[in-house]
């Protein structure tokens, strides 16, 4: 498994059939994997085929359940700032002058993000990250504050 990346682009796909309403939520990265982007046949894509992907499996505690989502971060230079926002949010941004991202610290990391709901091409709604909040800029109140306290318990 590679331990440093050329970074970038953000999309979020639904890993379960549940979504959370739009809002700011505490979340936890429970696992990750590495993949490669392959465009659907006959569909034009701005993302080059074979682009490395960092796939995050995220849990968001809400009400009496935990919603599981899959976030796919395509790793290419054009949208590097989005990867930086994500690592800032998780407290994993490398120190100044350090070129490598320490992927071993990804699982178990947590943060706060603004999730929105979008309609997918398959007719299902899914959640997408609109904003990854750096800890110093995170909202003081989230939609799932009470559930988060029990979840991280």
mmCIF file with all atom_site columns, C-alpha atoms in Angstrom:
data_model
loop_
_atom_site.group_PDB
_atom_site.id
_atom_site.type_symbol
_atom_site.label_atom_id
_atom_site.label_alt_id
_atom_site.label_comp_id
_atom_site.label_asym_id
_atom_site.label_entity_id
_atom_site.label_seq_id
_atom_site.pdbx_PDB_ins_code
_atom_site.Cartn_x
_atom_site.Cartn_y
_atom_site.Cartn_z
_atom_site.occupancy
_atom_site.B_iso_or_equiv
_atom_site.pdbx_formal_charge
_atom_site.auth_seq_id
_atom_site.auth_comp_id
_atom_site.auth_asym_id
_atom_site.auth_atom_id
_atom_site.pdbx_PDB_model_num
ATOM 1   C CA . UNK A 1 1   ? 0.000   0.000  0.000   1.00 0.00 ? 1   UNK A CA 1
ATOM 2   C CA . UNK A 1 2   ? 1.356   3.426  -0.946  1.00 0.00 ? 2   UNK A CA 1
ATOM 3   C CA . UNK A 1 3   ? 2.052   5.784  1.935   1.00 0.00 ? 3   UNK A CA 1
ATOM 4   C CA . UNK A 1 4   ? 2.287   9.093  0.099   1.00 0.00 ? 4   UNK A CA 1
ATOM 5   C CA . UNK A 1 5   ? 0.045   10.474 -2.617  1.00 0.00 ? 5   UNK A CA 1
ATOM 6   C CA . UNK A 1 6   ? -0.382  13.059 -5.291  1.00 0.00 ? 6   UNK A CA 1
ATOM 7   C CA . UNK A 1 7   ? -3.653  14.408 -3.867  1.00 0.00 ? 7   UNK A CA 1
ATOM 8   C CA . UNK A 1 8   ? -7.141  15.659 -4.705  1.00 0.00 ? 8   UNK A CA 1
ATOM 9   C CA . UNK A 1 9   ? -10.925 15.743 -5.853  1.00 0.00 ? 9   UNK A CA 1
ATOM 10  C CA . UNK A 1 10  ? -13.940 14.982 -3.681  1.00 0.00 ? 10  UNK A CA 1
ATOM 11  C CA . UNK A 1 11  ? -17.097 13.033 -4.212  1.00 0.00 ? 11  UNK A CA 1
ATOM 12  C CA . UNK A 1 12  ? -19.144 11.081 -1.714  1.00 0.00 ? 12  UNK A CA 1
ATOM 13  C CA . UNK A 1 13  ? -21.054 7.910  -2.521  1.00 0.00 ? 13  UNK A CA 1
ATOM 14  C CA . UNK A 1 14  ? -23.649 6.261  -0.344  1.00 0.00 ? 14  UNK A CA 1
ATOM 15  C CA . UNK A 1 15  ? -22.446 3.034  1.301   1.00 0.00 ? 15  UNK A CA 1
ATOM 16  C CA . UNK A 1 16  ? -25.837 2.309  2.875   1.00 0.00 ? 16  UNK A CA 1
ATOM 17  C CA . UNK A 1 17  ? -29.362 3.236  1.867   1.00 0.00 ? 17  UNK A CA 1
ATOM 18  C CA . UNK A 1 18  ? -29.606 5.755  4.705   1.00 0.00 ? 18  UNK A CA 1
ATOM 19  C CA . UNK A 1 19  ? -28.732 9.424  4.494   1.00 0.00 ? 19  UNK A CA 1
ATOM 20  C CA . UNK A 1 20  ? -28.442 12.137 7.110   1.00 0.00 ? 20  UNK A CA 1
ATOM 21  C CA . UNK A 1 21  ? -30.316 15.423 6.665   1.00 0.00 ? 21  UNK A CA 1
ATOM 22  C CA . UNK A 1 22  ? -28.194 18.365 5.555   1.00 0.00 ? 22  UNK A CA 1
ATOM 23  C CA . UNK A 1 23  ? -26.164 19.764 8.423   1.00 0.00 ? 23  UNK A CA 1
ATOM 24  C CA . UNK A 1 24  ? -22.922 19.731 10.400  1.00 0.00 ? 24  UNK A CA 1
ATOM 25  C CA . UNK A 1 25  ? -22.044 16.329 11.907  1.00 0.00 ? 25  UNK A CA 1
ATOM 26  C CA . UNK A 1 26  ? -19.314 14.684 13.939  1.00 0.00 ? 26  UNK A CA 1
ATOM 27  C CA . UNK A 1 27  ? -17.995 11.651 12.032  1.00 0.00 ? 27  UNK A CA 1
ATOM 28  C CA . UNK A 1 28  ? -15.367 8.940  12.383  1.00 0.00 ? 28  UNK A CA 1
ATOM 29  C CA . UNK A 1 29  ? -13.244 7.187  9.743   1.00 0.00 ? 29  UNK A CA 1
ATOM 30  C CA . UNK A 1 30  ? -13.584 3.484  10.575  1.00 0.00 ? 30  UNK A CA 1
ATOM 31  C CA . UNK A 1 31  ? -11.483 2.108  7.704   1.00 0.00 ? 31  UNK A CA 1
ATOM 32  C CA . UNK A 1 32  ? -9.988  2.978  4.346   1.00 0.00 ? 32  UNK A CA 1
ATOM 33  C CA . UNK A 1 33  ? -8.867  1.294  1.145   1.00 0.00 ? 33  UNK A CA 1
ATOM 34  C CA . UNK A 1 34  ? -7.012  2.210  -2.032  1.00 0.00 ? 34  UNK A CA 1
ATOM 35  C CA . UNK A 1 35  ? -8.683  1.920  -5.424  1.00 0.00 ? 35  UNK A CA 1
ATOM 36  C CA . UNK A 1 36  ? -8.378  3.140  -8.998  1.00 0.00 ? 36  UNK A CA 1
ATOM 37  C CA . UNK A 1 37  ? -10.924 5.222  -10.925 1.00 0.00 ? 37  UNK A CA 1
ATOM 38  C CA . UNK A 1 38  ? -12.476 3.603  -13.975 1.00 0.00 ? 38  UNK A CA 1
ATOM 39  C CA . UNK A 1 39  ? -15.023 5.700  -15.904 1.00 0.00 ? 39  UNK A CA 1
ATOM 40  C CA . UNK A 1 40  ? -18.270 4.049  -16.955 1.00 0.00 ? 40  UNK A CA 1
ATOM 41  C CA . UNK A 1 41  ? -18.225 2.919  -20.543 1.00 0.00 ? 41  UNK A CA 1
ATOM 42  C CA . UNK A 1 42  ? -19.525 5.645  -22.862 1.00 0.00 ? 42  UNK A CA 1
ATOM 43  C CA . UNK A 1 43  ? -19.451 8.322  -20.140 1.00 0.00 ? 43  UNK A CA 1
ATOM 44  C CA . UNK A 1 44  ? -17.031 11.238 -20.501 1.00 0.00 ? 44  UNK A CA 1
ATOM 45  C CA . UNK A 1 45  ? -15.061 12.000 -17.339 1.00 0.00 ? 45  UNK A CA 1
ATOM 46  C CA . UNK A 1 46  ? -12.765 14.827 -16.235 1.00 0.00 ? 46  UNK A CA 1
ATOM 47  C CA . UNK A 1 47  ? -10.952 12.343 -13.994 1.00 0.00 ? 47  UNK A CA 1
ATOM 48  C CA . UNK A 1 48  ? -8.269  10.351 -15.834 1.00 0.00 ? 48  UNK A CA 1
ATOM 49  C CA . UNK A 1 49  ? -8.803  6.574  -15.941 1.00 0.00 ? 49  UNK A CA 1
ATOM 50  C CA . UNK A 1 50  ? -6.511  4.769  -13.517 1.00 0.00 ? 50  UNK A CA 1
ATOM 51  C CA . UNK A 1 51  ? -6.370  7.705  -11.066 1.00 0.00 ? 51  UNK A CA 1
ATOM 52  C CA . UNK A 1 52  ? -5.573  6.437  -7.577  1.00 0.00 ? 52  UNK A CA 1
ATOM 53  C CA . UNK A 1 53  ? -8.395  6.794  -5.045  1.00 0.00 ? 53  UNK A CA 1
ATOM 54  C CA . UNK A 1 54  ? -8.451  6.938  -1.266  1.00 0.00 ? 54  UNK A CA 1
ATOM 55  C CA . UNK A 1 55  ? -11.776 5.436  -0.132  1.00 0.00 ? 55  UNK A CA 1
ATOM 56  C CA . UNK A 1 56  ? -12.919 6.324  3.392   1.00 0.00 ? 56  UNK A CA 1
ATOM 57  C CA . UNK A 1 57  ? -15.576 4.341  5.256   1.00 0.00 ? 57  UNK A CA 1
ATOM 58  C CA . UNK A 1 58  ? -17.239 6.886  7.564   1.00 0.00 ? 58  UNK A CA 1
ATOM 59  C CA . UNK A 1 59  ? -19.698 6.482  10.442  1.00 0.00 ? 59  UNK A CA 1
ATOM 60  C CA . UNK A 1 60  ? -22.064 9.241  11.588  1.00 0.00 ? 60  UNK A CA 1
ATOM 61  C CA . UNK A 1 61  ? -24.038 8.575  14.785  1.00 0.00 ? 61  UNK A CA 1
ATOM 62  C CA . UNK A 1 62  ? -27.580 9.976  14.491  1.00 0.00 ? 62  UNK A CA 1
ATOM 63  C CA . UNK A 1 63  ? -30.619 9.383  16.679  1.00 0.00 ? 63  UNK A CA 1
ATOM 64  C CA . UNK A 1 64  ? -30.603 5.664  17.590  1.00 0.00 ? 64  UNK A CA 1
ATOM 65  C CA . UNK A 1 65  ? -28.475 4.441  14.682  1.00 0.00 ? 65  UNK A CA 1
ATOM 66  C CA . UNK A 1 66  ? -25.117 4.906  12.959  1.00 0.00 ? 66  UNK A CA 1
ATOM 67  C CA . UNK A 1 67  ? -25.194 5.871  9.288   1.00 0.00 ? 67  UNK A CA 1
ATOM 68  C CA . UNK A 1 68  ? -22.327 4.436  7.215   1.00 0.00 ? 68  UNK A CA 1
ATOM 69  C CA . UNK A 1 69  ? -21.048 6.333  4.182   1.00 0.00 ? 69  UNK A CA 1
ATOM 70  C CA . UNK A 1 70  ? -18.289 5.795  1.661   1.00 0.00 ? 70  UNK A CA 1
ATOM 71  C CA . UNK A 1 71  ? -16.255 8.836  0.614   1.00 0.00 ? 71  UNK A CA 1
ATOM 72  C CA . UNK A 1 72  ? -14.022 8.546  -2.449  1.00 0.00 ? 72  UNK A CA 1
ATOM 73  C CA . UNK A 1 73  ? -11.138 10.997 -2.735  1.00 0.00 ? 73  UNK A CA 1
ATOM 74  C CA . UNK A 1 74  ? -9.572  10.933 -6.204  1.00 0.00 ? 74  UNK A CA 1
ATOM 75  C CA . UNK A 1 75  ? -5.853  11.606 -5.909  1.00 0.00 ? 75  UNK A CA 1
ATOM 76  C CA . UNK A 1 76  ? -4.766  13.910 -8.707  1.00 0.00 ? 76  UNK A CA 1
ATOM 77  C CA . UNK A 1 77  ? -3.191  17.380 -8.735  1.00 0.00 ? 77  UNK A CA 1
ATOM 78  C CA . UNK A 1 78  ? -6.062  19.429 -10.154 1.00 0.00 ? 78  UNK A CA 1
ATOM 79  C CA . UNK A 1 79  ? -8.055  19.570 -6.902  1.00 0.00 ? 79  UNK A CA 1
ATOM 80  C CA . UNK A 1 80  ? -5.331  19.111 -4.291  1.00 0.00 ? 80  UNK A CA 1
ATOM 81  C CA . UNK A 1 81  ? -6.855  21.725 -1.969  1.00 0.00 ? 81  UNK A CA 1
ATOM 82  C CA . UNK A 1 82  ? -9.805  19.395 -1.236  1.00 0.00 ? 82  UNK A CA 1
ATOM 83  C CA . UNK A 1 83  ? -7.503  16.683 0.098   1.00 0.00 ? 83  UNK A CA 1
ATOM 84  C CA . UNK A 1 84  ? -5.780  19.309 2.256   1.00 0.00 ? 84  UNK A CA 1
ATOM 85  C CA . UNK A 1 85  ? -9.176  20.373 3.689   1.00 0.00 ? 85  UNK A CA 1
ATOM 86  C CA . UNK A 1 86  ? -9.939  16.742 4.556   1.00 0.00 ? 86  UNK A CA 1
ATOM 87  C CA . UNK A 1 87  ? -6.577  16.143 6.274   1.00 0.00 ? 87  UNK A CA 1
ATOM 88  C CA . UNK A 1 88  ? -6.916  19.450 8.189   1.00 0.00 ? 88  UNK A CA 1
ATOM 89  C CA . UNK A 1 89  ? -10.372 18.370 9.366   1.00 0.00 ? 89  UNK A CA 1
ATOM 90  C CA . UNK A 1 90  ? -9.021  15.030 10.612  1.00 0.00 ? 90  UNK A CA 1
ATOM 91  C CA . UNK A 1 91  ? -5.987  16.623 12.267  1.00 0.00 ? 91  UNK A CA 1
ATOM 92  C CA . UNK A 1 92  ? -3.674  14.715 9.909   1.00 0.00 ? 92  UNK A CA 1
ATOM 93  C CA . UNK A 1 93  ? -2.091  17.459 7.821   1.00 0.00 ? 93  UNK A CA 1
ATOM 94  C CA . UNK A 1 94  ? 1.686   16.866 7.626   1.00 0.00 ? 94  UNK A CA 1
ATOM 95  C CA . UNK A 1 95  ? 3.884   19.385 9.402   1.00 0.00 ? 95  UNK A CA 1
ATOM 96  C CA . UNK A 1 96  ? 5.413   22.124 7.299   1.00 0.00 ? 96  UNK A CA 1
ATOM 97  C CA . UNK A 1 97  ? 8.230   20.716 5.206   1.00 0.00 ? 97  UNK A CA 1
ATOM 98  C CA . UNK A 1 98  ? 6.975   17.108 5.497   1.00 0.00 ? 98  UNK A CA 1
ATOM 99  C CA . UNK A 1 99  ? 5.999   15.685 2.118   1.00 0.00 ? 99  UNK A CA 1
ATOM 100 C CA . UNK A 1 100 ? 4.356   12.435 3.232   1.00 0.00 ? 100 UNK A CA 1
ATOM 101 C CA . UNK A 1 101 ? 0.834   11.884 4.483   1.00 0.00 ? 101 UNK A CA 1
ATOM 102 C CA . UNK A 1 102 ? 0.808   9.242  7.258   1.00 0.00 ? 102 UNK A CA 1
ATOM 103 C CA . UNK A 1 103 ? -1.994  6.943  6.123   1.00 0.00 ? 103 UNK A CA 1
ATOM 104 C CA . UNK A 1 104 ? -1.544  4.711  9.186   1.00 0.00 ? 104 UNK A CA 1
ATOM 105 C CA . UNK A 1 105 ? -3.260  7.396  11.319  1.00 0.00 ? 105 UNK A CA 1
ATOM 106 C CA . UNK A 1 106 ? -6.366  7.594  9.112   1.00 0.00 ? 106 UNK A CA 1
ATOM 107 C CA . UNK A 1 107 ? -8.460  4.781  10.651  1.00 0.00 ? 107 UNK A CA 1
ATOM 108 C CA . UNK A 1 108 ? -10.030 5.974  13.890  1.00 0.00 ? 108 UNK A CA 1
ATOM 109 C CA . UNK A 1 109 ? -9.580  9.670  13.098  1.00 0.00 ? 109 UNK A CA 1
ATOM 110 C CA . UNK A 1 110 ? -12.595 11.935 13.455  1.00 0.00 ? 110 UNK A CA 1
ATOM 111 C CA . UNK A 1 111 ? -13.780 15.422 12.620  1.00 0.00 ? 111 UNK A CA 1
ATOM 112 C CA . UNK A 1 112 ? -16.735 17.620 11.779  1.00 0.00 ? 112 UNK A CA 1
ATOM 113 C CA . UNK A 1 113 ? -18.062 18.148 8.259   1.00 0.00 ? 113 UNK A CA 1
ATOM 114 C CA . UNK A 1 114 ? -21.098 19.700 6.580   1.00 0.00 ? 114 UNK A CA 1
ATOM 115 C CA . UNK A 1 115 ? -23.012 16.992 4.737   1.00 0.00 ? 115 UNK A CA 1
ATOM 116 C CA . UNK A 1 116 ? -25.580 17.742 2.049   1.00 0.00 ? 116 UNK A CA 1
ATOM 117 C CA . UNK A 1 117 ? -28.061 15.483 0.239   1.00 0.00 ? 117 UNK A CA 1
ATOM 118 C CA . UNK A 1 118 ? -27.887 15.099 -3.534  1.00 0.00 ? 118 UNK A CA 1
ATOM 119 C CA . UNK A 1 119 ? -29.861 13.011 -6.012  1.00 0.00 ? 119 UNK A CA 1
ATOM 120 C CA . UNK A 1 120 ? -27.816 10.268 -7.627  1.00 0.00 ? 120 UNK A CA 1
ATOM 121 C CA . UNK A 1 121 ? -28.016 9.127  -11.248 1.00 0.00 ? 121 UNK A CA 1
ATOM 122 C CA . UNK A 1 122 ? -29.586 5.885  -10.030 1.00 0.00 ? 122 UNK A CA 1
ATOM 123 C CA . UNK A 1 123 ? -32.580 7.698  -8.489  1.00 0.00 ? 123 UNK A CA 1
ATOM 124 C CA . UNK A 1 124 ? -31.341 7.365  -4.874  1.00 0.00 ? 124 UNK A CA 1
ATOM 125 C CA . UNK A 1 125 ? -30.374 10.261 -2.657  1.00 0.00 ? 125 UNK A CA 1
ATOM 126 C CA . UNK A 1 126 ? -26.878 10.218 -1.170  1.00 0.00 ? 126 UNK A CA 1
ATOM 127 C CA . UNK A 1 127 ? -24.776 12.346 1.158   1.00 0.00 ? 127 UNK A CA 1
ATOM 128 C CA . UNK A 1 128 ? -21.861 14.415 -0.035  1.00 0.00 ? 128 UNK A CA 1
ATOM 129 C CA . UNK A 1 129 ? -19.322 16.408 1.978   1.00 0.00 ? 129 UNK A CA 1
ATOM 130 C CA . UNK A 1 130 ? -19.775 20.105 1.257   1.00 0.00 ? 130 UNK A CA 1
ATOM 131 C CA . UNK A 1 131 ? -17.223 21.366 3.816   1.00 0.00 ? 131 UNK A CA 1
ATOM 132 C CA . UNK A 1 132 ? -14.481 19.683 5.841   1.00 0.00 ? 132 UNK A CA 1
ATOM 133 C CA . UNK A 1 133 ? -14.011 21.884 8.930   1.00 0.00 ? 133 UNK A CA 1
ATOM 134 C CA . UNK A 1 134 ? -10.538 22.464 10.371  1.00 0.00 ? 134 UNK A CA 1
ATOM 135 C CA . UNK A 1 135 ? -10.756 22.040 14.175  1.00 0.00 ? 135 UNK A CA 1
ATOM 136 C CA . UNK A 1 136 ? -10.192 25.773 14.747  1.00 0.00 ? 136 UNK A CA 1
ATOM 137 C CA . UNK A 1 137 ? -13.079 26.634 12.397  1.00 0.00 ? 137 UNK A CA 1
ATOM 138 C CA . UNK A 1 138 ? -15.572 23.901 13.301  1.00 0.00 ? 138 UNK A CA 1
ATOM 139 C CA . UNK A 1 139 ? -19.051 24.883 14.460  1.00 0.00 ? 139 UNK A CA 1
ATOM 140 C CA . UNK A 1 140 ? -19.633 24.739 18.211  1.00 0.00 ? 140 UNK A CA 1
ATOM 141 C CA . UNK A 1 141 ? -22.997 22.979 17.781  1.00 0.00 ? 141 UNK A CA 1
ATOM 142 C CA . UNK A 1 142 ? -23.622 19.975 15.494  1.00 0.00 ? 142 UNK A CA 1
ATOM 143 C CA . UNK A 1 143 ? -26.759 18.045 14.551  1.00 0.00 ? 143 UNK A CA 1
ATOM 144 C CA . UNK A 1 144 ? -25.509 14.951 16.421  1.00 0.00 ? 144 UNK A CA 1
ATOM 145 C CA . UNK A 1 145 ? -23.779 16.345 19.548  1.00 0.00 ? 145 UNK A CA 1
ATOM 146 C CA . UNK A 1 146 ? -25.683 14.082 21.989  1.00 0.00 ? 146 UNK A CA 1
ATOM 147 C CA . UNK A 1 147 ? -25.269 10.954 19.835  1.00 0.00 ? 147 UNK A CA 1
ATOM 148 C CA . UNK A 1 148 ? -21.544 11.703 19.377  1.00 0.00 ? 148 UNK A CA 1
ATOM 149 C CA . UNK A 1 149 ? -20.955 11.775 23.135  1.00 0.00 ? 149 UNK A CA 1
ATOM 150 C CA . UNK A 1 150 ? -22.562 8.306  23.471  1.00 0.00 ? 150 UNK A CA 1
ATOM 151 C CA . UNK A 1 151 ? -20.840 6.962  20.329  1.00 0.00 ? 151 UNK A CA 1
ATOM 152 C CA . UNK A 1 152 ? -17.301 7.954  21.286  1.00 0.00 ? 152 UNK A CA 1
ATOM 153 C CA . UNK A 1 153 ? -18.115 6.963  24.887  1.00 0.00 ? 153 UNK A CA 1
#
